[in-house]
């Protein structure tokens, strides 16, 4: 999950290469939502054994209320640190 800032705009996505995908968002390579709203900070992620599992989870989280997403982030990343350097 990417965020524009603490409690800011959120983006939920799925990828098979998290490092590359976050780099693309941070460098505005990806046109669209994240570029338009400055959503560049990796604040939460989880790994899955299969792409199918990851896609199911992504779809479920996208249906969640915003408050639930904020709680998910704050459970593992209460300071809303950019986790990108931790996955390099």
PDB file of C-alpha atoms in Angstrom:
ATOM      1  CA  UNK A   1       0.000   0.000   0.000  1.00  0.00           C
ATOM      2  CA  UNK A   2       1.326   3.396  -0.957  1.00  0.00           C
ATOM      3  CA  UNK A   3       0.352   6.697   0.643  1.00  0.00           C
ATOM      4  CA  UNK A   4       0.779  10.352  -0.234  1.00  0.00           C
ATOM      5  CA  UNK A   5       1.445  11.146   3.441  1.00  0.00           C
ATOM      6  CA  UNK A   6       0.257  10.021   6.872  1.00  0.00           C
ATOM      7  CA  UNK A   7      -3.533   9.577   6.658  1.00  0.00           C
ATOM      8  CA  UNK A   8      -3.366  10.828   3.076  1.00  0.00           C
ATOM      9  CA  UNK A   9      -4.405   9.307  -0.217  1.00  0.00           C
ATOM     10  CA  UNK A  10      -3.939   5.522  -0.356  1.00  0.00           C
ATOM     11  CA  UNK A  11      -3.206   3.170  -3.236  1.00  0.00           C
ATOM     12  CA  UNK A  12      -3.552  -0.613  -3.081  1.00  0.00           C
ATOM     13  CA  UNK A  13      -1.915  -2.706  -5.773  1.00  0.00           C
ATOM     14  CA  UNK A  14      -0.368  -6.066  -6.513  1.00  0.00           C
ATOM     15  CA  UNK A  15       2.907  -6.886  -8.249  1.00  0.00           C
ATOM     16  CA  UNK A  16       5.369  -9.710  -8.730  1.00  0.00           C
ATOM     17  CA  UNK A  17       8.306  -7.296  -8.290  1.00  0.00           C
ATOM     18  CA  UNK A  18       7.724  -4.906  -5.386  1.00  0.00           C
ATOM     19  CA  UNK A  19      11.087  -3.117  -5.570  1.00  0.00           C
ATOM     20  CA  UNK A  20      10.658  -2.326  -9.269  1.00  0.00           C
ATOM     21  CA  UNK A  21       7.019  -1.326  -8.943  1.00  0.00           C
ATOM     22  CA  UNK A  22       7.573   1.062  -6.030  1.00  0.00           C
ATOM     23  CA  UNK A  23      10.553   2.596  -7.852  1.00  0.00           C
ATOM     24  CA  UNK A  24       8.300   3.187 -10.870  1.00  0.00           C
ATOM     25  CA  UNK A  25       5.711   4.939  -8.690  1.00  0.00           C
ATOM     26  CA  UNK A  26       8.331   7.027  -6.877  1.00  0.00           C
ATOM     27  CA  UNK A  27       9.786   8.176 -10.199  1.00  0.00           C
ATOM     28  CA  UNK A  28       6.408   8.860 -11.823  1.00  0.00           C
ATOM     29  CA  UNK A  29       7.015   6.233 -14.493  1.00  0.00           C
ATOM     30  CA  UNK A  30       3.471   4.974 -13.922  1.00  0.00           C
ATOM     31  CA  UNK A  31       0.969   7.439 -15.348  1.00  0.00           C
ATOM     32  CA  UNK A  32      -2.339   7.816 -13.582  1.00  0.00           C
ATOM     33  CA  UNK A  33      -3.580   7.809 -10.006  1.00  0.00           C
ATOM     34  CA  UNK A  34      -0.310   7.624  -8.047  1.00  0.00           C
ATOM     35  CA  UNK A  35       1.336  10.288 -10.196  1.00  0.00           C
ATOM     36  CA  UNK A  36      -1.680  12.596 -10.068  1.00  0.00           C
ATOM     37  CA  UNK A  37      -2.031  12.411  -6.274  1.00  0.00           C
ATOM     38  CA  UNK A  38       1.652  12.061  -5.312  1.00  0.00           C
ATOM     39  CA  UNK A  39       1.211   8.615  -3.803  1.00  0.00           C
ATOM     40  CA  UNK A  40       4.839   7.499  -3.499  1.00  0.00           C
ATOM     41  CA  UNK A  41       5.446   6.241   0.055  1.00  0.00           C
ATOM     42  CA  UNK A  42       5.407   2.480   0.675  1.00  0.00           C
ATOM     43  CA  UNK A  43       3.675   2.210   4.055  1.00  0.00           C
ATOM     44  CA  UNK A  44       2.530  -1.435   4.101  1.00  0.00           C
ATOM     45  CA  UNK A  45       3.016  -4.652   2.168  1.00  0.00           C
ATOM     46  CA  UNK A  46       2.645  -8.376   2.558  1.00  0.00           C
ATOM     47  CA  UNK A  47       4.111 -11.282   0.631  1.00  0.00           C
ATOM     48  CA  UNK A  48       2.117 -14.156  -0.858  1.00  0.00           C
ATOM     49  CA  UNK A  49       3.039 -17.618  -2.075  1.00  0.00           C
ATOM     50  CA  UNK A  50       1.018 -17.252  -5.278  1.00  0.00           C
ATOM     51  CA  UNK A  51      -0.161 -14.418  -7.497  1.00  0.00           C
ATOM     52  CA  UNK A  52      -3.709 -15.716  -7.171  1.00  0.00           C
ATOM     53  CA  UNK A  53      -3.549 -15.327  -3.392  1.00  0.00           C
ATOM     54  CA  UNK A  54      -2.109 -11.828  -3.730  1.00  0.00           C
ATOM     55  CA  UNK A  55      -4.824 -10.763  -6.158  1.00  0.00           C
ATOM     56  CA  UNK A  56      -7.576 -12.091  -3.881  1.00  0.00           C
ATOM     57  CA  UNK A  57      -6.110 -10.150  -0.951  1.00  0.00           C
ATOM     58  CA  UNK A  58      -5.738  -6.967  -3.037  1.00  0.00           C
ATOM     59  CA  UNK A  59      -9.369  -7.150  -4.136  1.00  0.00           C
ATOM     60  CA  UNK A  60     -10.512  -7.732  -0.562  1.00  0.00           C
ATOM     61  CA  UNK A  61      -8.517  -4.774   0.797  1.00  0.00           C
ATOM     62  CA  UNK A  62      -9.811  -2.502  -1.969  1.00  0.00           C
ATOM     63  CA  UNK A  63     -13.335  -3.248  -0.694  1.00  0.00           C
ATOM     64  CA  UNK A  64     -12.448  -2.335   2.898  1.00  0.00           C
ATOM     65  CA  UNK A  65     -13.505   0.862   4.584  1.00  0.00           C
ATOM     66  CA  UNK A  66     -10.758   3.481   4.717  1.00  0.00           C
ATOM     67  CA  UNK A  67     -10.569   3.214   8.511  1.00  0.00           C
ATOM     68  CA  UNK A  68      -9.745  -0.495   8.262  1.00  0.00           C
ATOM     69  CA  UNK A  69      -6.890   0.257   5.853  1.00  0.00           C
ATOM     70  CA  UNK A  70      -5.488   2.913   8.203  1.00  0.00           C
ATOM     71  CA  UNK A  71      -5.598   0.454  11.110  1.00  0.00           C
ATOM     72  CA  UNK A  72      -3.814  -2.176   9.018  1.00  0.00           C
ATOM     73  CA  UNK A  73      -1.001   0.279   8.264  1.00  0.00           C
ATOM     74  CA  UNK A  74      -0.714   1.509  11.837  1.00  0.00           C
ATOM     75  CA  UNK A  75      -0.561  -2.018  13.278  1.00  0.00           C
ATOM     76  CA  UNK A  76       2.709  -2.694  11.455  1.00  0.00           C
ATOM     77  CA  UNK A  77       3.964   0.803  10.685  1.00  0.00           C
ATOM     78  CA  UNK A  78       2.642   3.260  13.308  1.00  0.00           C
ATOM     79  CA  UNK A  79       5.098   5.981  12.240  1.00  0.00           C
ATOM     80  CA  UNK A  80       4.098   5.667   8.571  1.00  0.00           C
ATOM     81  CA  UNK A  81       7.784   5.238   7.620  1.00  0.00           C
ATOM     82  CA  UNK A  82       8.633   4.739   3.963  1.00  0.00           C
ATOM     83  CA  UNK A  83       9.420   1.009   3.849  1.00  0.00           C
ATOM     84  CA  UNK A  84      11.069   1.153   0.437  1.00  0.00           C
ATOM     85  CA  UNK A  85      14.626   1.174   1.795  1.00  0.00           C
ATOM     86  CA  UNK A  86      13.808  -1.944   3.827  1.00  0.00           C
ATOM     87  CA  UNK A  87      12.969  -3.980   0.723  1.00  0.00           C
ATOM     88  CA  UNK A  88      16.020  -2.964  -1.340  1.00  0.00           C
TER      89      UNK A  88
END
